[in-house]
Amino acid sequence: MNILGKLLPTTIDFITYRSFSMTVPLYHLQKVSRVHVVDNSKLALDGNVYKRMPRIIHCYKKNNNLTRTRLTAGLGDKVLLAIKGQMKKAIIVGCQQRIRKPNVPQFDKNNVVLIDDDGNPIGTRILAPIPAFFRTRGDLAKIAAIATTFV
Amino acid sequence: MRLETCYYCSSTIWPGHGIQFVRNDCKIFRFCRSRCHRAFKKKWNPRKSRWTKAHRKFTGKDLTTDPTFEFEKRRNEPVKYDRELWQNTLQAIKRVEQIRTKREGHHIMKRLRQGTLDRKAADLREVRDYIHLVRAPNATKPMEEIEMVQKAIQKREEAGELLTKIGTTVATTKKLSALRRRAPKIVVTMETSDNEQMLTEDMA
């Protein structure tokens, strides 16, 4: 995945049933970023196979200097996704970006977990490993509760 | 704090170093430096990169199977804290590491020693095969000289073989010492050819 992201902006047949243009990677997650949902909820399972990959439409991030930088999101941030024609909130659970903090790994894909408006996860299990600091942060405790493995 | 090992080169990763990569199947890859990380991204097989420990173990250059490696395995059972146990373990670690490094060194030396024997044999073969290039330029009976040298080499080889035989009795040691006394030295004399002598005379 990392290697493919470093290719120049051209249209590439990535998988036979899906072709989209891959732009030069900006390593944060922002609007229109394609994302991989790691829930076991029905919407997640359908959304991953839908004609369009789930993408971020909006990042809920406080204290963002909107005039200077793009609205970007990272590990543990809440975002709005467009899945299967619907809008759904989600929390970013894994980044391909190399985050230069100790003991924070980089992941294979940009993983995301769907939540509802109250912040409760929709699915019952998370299939991918989750960074360990999710356990200590209070607002992410609900997701840490349904996680299977921690990194 | 935990010292991890690099997935690619198997060196220890100290805290504050390296990159951790997590695959979605929950497998964690740790790299000690960007060299290893980039090699992994290029999908290189660590067993084929000659500088990695994986390659050395795969090709038998380093010690692989040894009881001293069993001590360092990961045991997923929690142990109740016991001061006695900790202290004993520390002592054991030191001793096991001592033994392990000694054995690893011995393994490498054994391998290298075989190399010196091979090289000696190769040298003897070279002399036997190419002695005709070395004979003196003004030799009157060249074949005789070659035969003499070859006989000398043969006698030397015999002496060598006898030396490697295990369990020398008094008779064989006598034979050995006799051989040693009788084995002629291979002396190659460089005599100037007629042409060269004429040249030097002209110069002088």
Short mmCIF file of C-alpha atoms in Angstrom, two decimals:
data_model
loop_
_atom_site.label_atom_id
_atom_site.label_comp_id
_atom_site.label_asym_id
_atom_site.label_seq_id
_atom_site.Cartn_x
_atom_site.Cartn_y
_atom_site.Cartn_z
CA MET A 1 0.00 0.00 0.00
CA ASN A 2 2.85 2.36 0.91
CA ILE A 3 4.66 1.70 -2.36
CA LEU A 4 1.58 2.35 -4.45
CA GLY A 5 0.94 5.60 -2.69
CA LYS A 6 4.37 6.91 -3.71
CA LEU A 7 3.68 6.63 -7.45
CA LEU A 8 3.14 9.73 -9.57
CA PRO A 9 -0.39 11.00 -10.21
CA THR A 10 -1.67 8.80 -13.01
CA THR A 11 -4.65 6.57 -13.40
CA ILE A 12 -3.61 3.06 -12.44
CA ASP A 13 -5.63 -0.13 -12.55
CA PHE A 14 -5.21 -1.01 -8.92
CA ILE A 15 -7.72 -3.83 -8.65
CA THR A 16 -9.54 -5.14 -11.69
CA TYR A 17 -12.98 -4.14 -10.52
CA ARG A 18 -11.93 -0.73 -9.26
CA SER A 19 -9.79 1.93 -10.83
CA PHE A 20 -9.28 5.41 -9.50
CA SER A 21 -6.63 8.01 -9.76
CA MET A 22 -4.11 8.00 -6.98
CA THR A 23 -2.74 11.37 -6.12
CA VAL A 24 0.60 12.10 -4.54
CA PRO A 25 0.24 11.20 -0.88
CA LEU A 26 -0.21 13.90 1.71
CA TYR A 27 0.21 11.84 4.72
CA HIS A 28 -2.60 13.22 6.83
CA LEU A 29 -6.20 12.22 6.47
CA GLN A 30 -8.39 14.96 5.15
CA LYS A 31 -11.44 15.54 2.98
CA VAL A 32 -11.85 12.95 0.21
CA SER A 33 -9.28 10.64 1.85
CA ARG A 34 -10.16 7.05 1.17
CA VAL A 35 -10.47 5.02 4.28
CA HIS A 36 -10.84 1.40 5.39
CA VAL A 37 -13.53 0.61 7.95
CA VAL A 38 -12.53 -2.08 10.45
CA ASP A 39 -15.85 -2.64 12.17
CA ASN A 40 -18.01 -5.70 12.03
CA SER A 41 -21.18 -3.65 11.60
CA LYS A 42 -23.33 -4.24 8.55
CA LEU A 43 -22.74 -0.77 7.15
CA ALA A 44 -18.99 -1.27 7.42
CA LEU A 45 -19.05 -4.62 5.64
CA ASP A 46 -21.24 -3.26 2.85
CA GLY A 47 -19.38 -0.01 2.64
CA ASN A 48 -16.02 -1.68 2.06
CA VAL A 49 -17.34 -3.52 -0.99
CA TYR A 50 -19.41 -0.68 -2.40
CA LYS A 51 -18.55 0.89 -5.75
CA ARG A 52 -16.83 3.78 -3.99
CA MET A 53 -14.46 3.38 -1.05
CA PRO A 54 -15.59 5.12 2.11
CA ARG A 55 -14.15 8.62 2.22
CA ILE A 56 -13.80 11.40 4.69
CA ILE A 57 -16.03 14.40 4.04
CA HIS A 58 -15.30 16.40 7.13
CA CYS A 59 -12.86 16.39 10.03
CA TYR A 60 -14.05 17.45 13.43
CA LYS A 61 -10.94 18.91 14.89
CA LYS A 62 -10.78 21.70 17.42
CA ASN A 63 -8.37 24.59 17.35
CA ASN A 64 -7.64 24.24 13.68
CA ASN A 65 -6.26 27.28 11.93
CA LEU A 66 -8.51 26.99 8.91
CA THR A 67 -6.99 29.89 7.08
CA ARG A 68 -3.55 28.34 7.03
CA THR A 69 -3.87 24.58 6.89
CA ARG A 70 -6.25 22.13 5.41
CA LEU A 71 -8.68 20.48 7.76
CA THR A 72 -6.74 17.34 8.58
CA ALA A 73 -7.31 14.44 10.91
CA GLY A 74 -5.05 11.94 12.58
CA LEU A 75 -5.16 9.07 15.05
CA GLY A 76 -8.04 9.32 17.46
CA ASP A 77 -9.84 12.14 15.66
CA LYS A 78 -13.51 12.15 14.80
CA VAL A 79 -14.43 12.46 11.13
CA LEU A 80 -17.51 12.36 8.93
CA LEU A 81 -17.50 9.60 6.35
CA ALA A 82 -19.49 9.03 3.21
CA ILE A 83 -20.25 5.31 3.11
CA LYS A 84 -22.61 3.72 0.63
CA GLY A 85 -24.26 7.06 -0.08
CA GLN A 86 -24.81 7.81 3.62
CA MET A 87 -23.05 10.10 6.04
CA LYS A 88 -21.68 8.55 9.17
CA LYS A 89 -19.33 9.64 11.90
CA ALA A 90 -16.20 7.66 12.58
CA ILE A 91 -12.98 7.69 14.55
CA ILE A 92 -9.60 7.18 12.96
CA VAL A 93 -7.95 4.13 14.40
CA GLY A 94 -4.90 3.64 12.22
CA CYS A 95 -2.83 5.93 10.01
CA GLN A 96 -0.42 5.20 7.24
CA GLN A 97 1.29 8.42 8.24
CA ARG A 98 4.44 8.01 10.26
CA ILE A 99 3.62 9.76 13.51
CA ARG A 100 6.79 10.75 15.26
CA LYS A 101 5.65 9.98 18.76
CA PRO A 102 7.16 7.16 20.77
CA ASN A 103 5.40 3.80 20.63
CA VAL A 104 2.90 4.92 18.03
CA PRO A 105 3.14 2.59 15.06
CA GLN A 106 2.24 3.18 11.45
CA PHE A 107 -0.47 0.99 10.03
CA ASP A 108 -1.06 -0.89 6.84
CA LYS A 109 -4.15 1.09 5.84
CA ASN A 110 -6.01 4.11 7.13
CA ASN A 111 -8.33 2.30 9.52
CA VAL A 112 -11.55 3.79 10.82
CA VAL A 113 -14.29 2.70 13.23
CA LEU A 114 -17.88 3.83 12.75
CA ILE A 115 -19.62 5.59 15.63
CA ASP A 116 -23.02 7.16 16.10
CA ASP A 117 -23.68 10.71 17.22
CA ASP A 118 -23.20 9.91 20.92
CA GLY A 119 -19.82 8.42 20.30
CA ASN A 120 -20.81 4.80 20.76
CA PRO A 121 -19.38 2.43 18.19
CA ILE A 122 -21.95 0.82 15.94
CA GLY A 123 -20.23 -2.53 15.52
CA THR A 124 -19.49 -5.06 18.23
CA ARG A 125 -15.92 -5.94 17.36
CA ILE A 126 -12.91 -4.26 15.81
CA LEU A 127 -10.91 -6.52 13.59
CA ALA A 128 -7.67 -4.60 13.29
CA PRO A 129 -5.11 -3.74 15.97
CA ILE A 130 -5.57 -0.46 17.79
CA PRO A 131 -2.89 1.83 19.21
CA ALA A 132 -2.38 1.42 22.91
CA PHE A 133 -3.04 5.04 23.86
CA PHE A 134 -6.76 4.49 23.10
CA ARG A 135 -6.99 2.84 26.49
CA THR A 136 -5.80 5.88 28.37
CA ARG A 137 -7.79 8.55 26.56
CA GLY A 138 -11.25 8.90 28.09
CA ASP A 139 -13.18 9.77 24.95
CA LEU A 140 -11.82 6.73 23.11
CA ALA A 141 -12.53 4.29 25.90
CA LYS A 142 -15.66 2.95 24.24
CA ILE A 143 -13.70 1.92 21.19
CA ALA A 144 -10.94 0.44 23.31
CA ALA A 145 -13.61 -1.66 25.00
CA ILE A 146 -14.61 -3.50 21.84
CA ALA A 147 -11.10 -3.82 20.46
CA THR A 148 -9.50 -7.26 20.16
CA THR A 149 -5.79 -6.48 19.91
CA PHE A 150 -3.72 -3.54 20.95
CA VAL A 151 -0.40 -2.44 19.59
CA MET B 1 11.10 -0.56 28.53
CA ARG B 2 11.61 -3.49 26.23
CA LEU B 3 14.39 -4.14 23.77
CA GLU B 4 12.88 -5.44 20.58
CA THR B 5 14.62 -7.11 17.66
CA CYS B 6 14.50 -5.71 14.17
CA TYR B 7 12.36 -7.83 11.85
CA TYR B 8 14.83 -7.47 9.00
CA CYS B 9 18.33 -7.56 10.42
CA SER B 10 17.62 -9.00 13.90
CA SER B 11 19.57 -6.33 15.74
CA THR B 12 18.24 -4.90 19.00
CA ILE B 13 16.08 -1.82 18.77
CA TRP B 14 16.82 0.59 21.59
CA PRO B 15 14.12 2.92 22.88
CA GLY B 16 13.70 5.96 20.71
CA HIS B 17 14.94 4.23 17.59
CA GLY B 18 13.26 2.75 14.59
CA ILE B 19 9.82 2.37 13.10
CA GLN B 20 6.97 0.13 14.07
CA PHE B 21 4.62 -1.03 11.34
CA VAL B 22 1.34 -2.83 12.03
CA ARG B 23 -0.36 -4.88 9.39
CA ASN B 24 -4.12 -5.30 9.46
CA ASP B 25 -3.71 -8.97 10.33
CA CYS B 26 -2.24 -7.80 13.66
CA LYS B 27 1.34 -8.68 12.78
CA ILE B 28 3.79 -6.10 14.09
CA PHE B 29 7.03 -5.39 12.23
CA ARG B 30 9.74 -3.48 14.00
CA PHE B 31 12.69 -1.99 12.19
CA CYS B 32 15.84 -0.69 13.74
CA ARG B 33 16.60 1.87 11.06
CA SER B 34 15.32 3.15 7.75
CA ARG B 35 17.64 0.82 5.85
CA CYS B 36 15.70 -2.18 7.15
CA HIS B 37 12.37 -0.39 6.76
CA ARG B 38 13.07 0.45 3.13
CA ALA B 39 14.27 -3.07 2.38
CA PHE B 40 11.01 -4.37 3.82
CA LYS B 41 8.98 -1.96 1.71
CA LYS B 42 10.88 -3.13 -1.36
CA LYS B 43 9.80 -6.62 -0.35
CA TRP B 44 13.33 -7.94 -0.10
CA ASN B 45 13.75 -11.29 1.57
CA PRO B 46 15.95 -10.87 4.67
CA ARG B 47 17.30 -14.35 4.07
CA LYS B 48 18.86 -13.11 0.86
CA SER B 49 20.41 -9.91 2.22
CA ARG B 50 23.88 -10.98 3.15
CA TRP B 51 24.28 -8.56 6.05
CA THR B 52 21.29 -9.77 8.04
CA LYS B 53 21.38 -12.29 10.83
CA ALA B 54 18.58 -14.19 9.08
CA HIS B 55 20.88 -14.83 6.11
CA ARG B 56 23.76 -15.95 8.33
CA LYS B 57 21.59 -18.41 10.15
CA PHE B 58 19.95 -19.59 6.95
CA THR B 59 23.30 -20.34 5.29
CA GLY B 60 24.78 -21.87 8.44
CA LYS B 61 27.41 -19.20 8.98
CA ASP B 62 26.26 -18.59 12.53
CA LEU B 63 25.21 -21.01 15.22
CA THR B 64 21.55 -21.92 14.83
CA THR B 65 20.50 -24.87 17.00
CA ASP B 66 21.92 -24.78 20.46
CA PRO B 67 20.37 -25.29 23.91
CA THR B 68 21.54 -21.82 24.95
CA PHE B 69 18.98 -20.28 22.59
CA GLU B 70 16.13 -21.98 24.44
CA PHE B 71 16.60 -19.69 27.42
CA GLU B 72 15.70 -16.56 25.47
CA LYS B 73 12.30 -17.72 24.24
CA ARG B 74 9.13 -15.76 24.87
CA ARG B 75 7.01 -17.35 27.55
CA ASN B 76 3.50 -15.98 27.72
CA GLU B 77 2.92 -16.90 31.35
CA PRO B 78 2.93 -14.21 34.00
CA VAL B 79 5.25 -14.87 36.89
CA LYS B 80 4.65 -13.67 40.42
CA TYR B 81 7.36 -11.32 41.56
CA ASP B 82 10.01 -13.06 43.61
CA ARG B 83 13.22 -11.30 44.46
CA GLU B 84 15.14 -14.55 44.66
CA LEU B 85 13.94 -15.56 41.22
CA TRP B 86 14.94 -12.22 39.71
CA GLN B 87 18.45 -12.34 41.11
CA ASN B 88 18.98 -15.92 40.03
CA THR B 89 17.68 -15.10 36.57
CA LEU B 90 20.10 -12.20 36.23
CA GLN B 91 23.03 -14.42 37.15
CA ALA B 92 21.79 -17.10 34.79
CA ILE B 93 21.49 -14.57 31.96
CA LYS B 94 25.11 -13.54 32.37
CA ARG B 95 26.33 -17.12 32.44
CA VAL B 96 24.20 -18.22 29.48
CA GLU B 97 25.40 -15.26 27.43
CA GLN B 98 29.00 -16.19 28.26
CA ILE B 99 28.47 -19.75 27.10
CA ARG B 100 26.52 -18.70 24.04
CA THR B 101 29.13 -16.25 22.74
CA LYS B 102 31.84 -18.83 23.34
CA ARG B 103 29.92 -21.43 21.36
CA GLU B 104 29.12 -19.00 18.57
CA GLY B 105 32.79 -18.05 18.30
CA HIS B 106 33.75 -21.71 18.26
CA HIS B 107 31.29 -22.40 15.46
CA ILE B 108 32.79 -19.64 13.34
CA MET B 109 36.37 -20.67 14.07
CA LYS B 110 35.59 -24.26 13.12
CA ARG B 111 34.24 -23.01 9.81
CA LEU B 112 37.26 -20.79 9.15
CA ARG B 113 39.76 -23.46 10.11
CA GLN B 114 38.35 -25.69 7.39
CA GLY B 115 39.15 -22.83 5.04
CA THR B 116 42.84 -22.84 5.90
CA LEU B 117 43.02 -26.59 5.22
CA ASP B 118 41.27 -26.13 1.90
CA ARG B 119 43.63 -23.37 0.91
CA LYS B 120 46.67 -25.50 1.82
CA ALA B 121 45.33 -28.33 -0.31
CA ALA B 122 44.66 -25.93 -3.15
CA ASP B 123 48.20 -24.60 -2.94
CA LEU B 124 49.64 -28.11 -3.15
CA ARG B 125 47.46 -28.85 -6.12
CA GLU B 126 48.57 -25.65 -7.79
CA VAL B 127 52.24 -26.54 -7.33
CA ARG B 128 51.65 -30.01 -8.68
CA ASP B 129 49.79 -28.79 -11.73
CA TYR B 130 51.85 -25.74 -12.63
CA ILE B 131 55.37 -26.69 -11.55
CA HIS B 132 56.30 -26.63 -15.22
CA LEU B 133 56.00 -22.84 -15.14
CA VAL B 134 58.52 -22.52 -12.35
CA ARG B 135 61.42 -24.60 -13.51
CA ALA B 136 64.77 -22.88 -13.91
CA PRO B 137 65.23 -21.38 -17.37
CA ASN B 138 68.56 -23.09 -18.06
CA ALA B 139 67.59 -26.51 -16.77
CA THR B 140 69.37 -29.20 -18.76
CA LYS B 141 67.07 -32.08 -17.96
CA PRO B 142 63.79 -30.35 -17.17
CA MET B 143 61.69 -33.51 -16.86
CA GLU B 144 64.08 -34.93 -14.29
CA GLU B 145 63.79 -31.80 -12.23
CA ILE B 146 60.00 -31.85 -12.38
CA GLU B 147 60.01 -35.49 -11.30
CA MET B 148 62.28 -34.66 -8.37
CA VAL B 149 60.04 -31.85 -7.24
CA GLN B 150 56.93 -34.01 -7.58
CA LYS B 151 58.54 -36.80 -5.56
CA ALA B 152 59.43 -34.28 -2.90
CA ILE B 153 55.85 -33.08 -2.80
CA GLN B 154 54.58 -36.65 -2.56
CA LYS B 155 56.87 -37.38 0.36
CA ARG B 156 55.67 -34.22 2.05
CA GLU B 157 52.04 -35.27 1.55
CA GLU B 158 52.74 -38.69 2.98
CA ALA B 159 54.29 -37.10 6.01
CA GLY B 160 51.27 -34.87 6.33
CA GLU B 161 48.88 -37.81 6.08
CA LEU B 162 50.75 -39.74 8.72
CA LEU B 163 50.65 -36.72 10.98
CA THR B 164 46.84 -36.54 10.71
CA LYS B 165 46.37 -40.21 11.60
CA ILE B 166 45.00 -40.63 15.10
CA GLY B 167 46.70 -42.81 17.67
CA THR B 168 50.36 -42.73 16.82
CA THR B 169 52.29 -45.69 18.17
CA VAL B 170 56.04 -45.78 18.77
CA ALA B 171 56.65 -47.37 15.35
CA THR B 172 54.75 -44.68 13.47
CA THR B 173 56.39 -41.87 15.40
CA LYS B 174 59.77 -43.35 14.42
CA LYS B 175 58.61 -43.45 10.83
CA LEU B 176 57.40 -39.88 11.11
CA SER B 177 60.69 -38.59 12.46
CA ALA B 178 62.55 -40.55 9.75
CA LEU B 179 60.35 -39.00 7.06
CA ARG B 180 60.89 -35.60 8.49
CA ARG B 181 64.63 -36.11 8.37
CA ARG B 182 64.62 -37.54 4.89
CA ALA B 183 62.11 -35.25 3.18
CA PRO B 184 64.14 -33.08 0.85
CA LYS B 185 63.54 -29.39 0.73
CA ILE B 186 62.20 -28.01 -2.51
CA VAL B 187 64.82 -25.50 -3.61
CA VAL B 188 64.22 -23.53 -6.77
CA THR B 189 67.40 -21.84 -7.99
CA MET B 190 67.10 -18.97 -10.39
CA GLU B 191 70.03 -19.12 -12.76
CA THR B 192 70.40 -16.34 -15.25
CA SER B 193 69.97 -17.47 -18.81
CA ASP B 194 72.64 -17.01 -21.42
CA ASN B 195 70.82 -14.03 -22.87
CA GLU B 196 70.66 -12.28 -19.53
CA GLN B 197 74.33 -12.94 -18.87
CA MET B 198 75.24 -11.44 -22.20
CA LEU B 199 73.11 -8.38 -21.44
CA THR B 200 74.77 -7.82 -18.07
CA GLU B 201 78.18 -8.19 -19.69
CA ASP B 202 77.19 -5.62 -22.28
CA MET B 203 75.97 -3.23 -19.61
CA ALA B 204 79.15 -3.57 -17.61
#
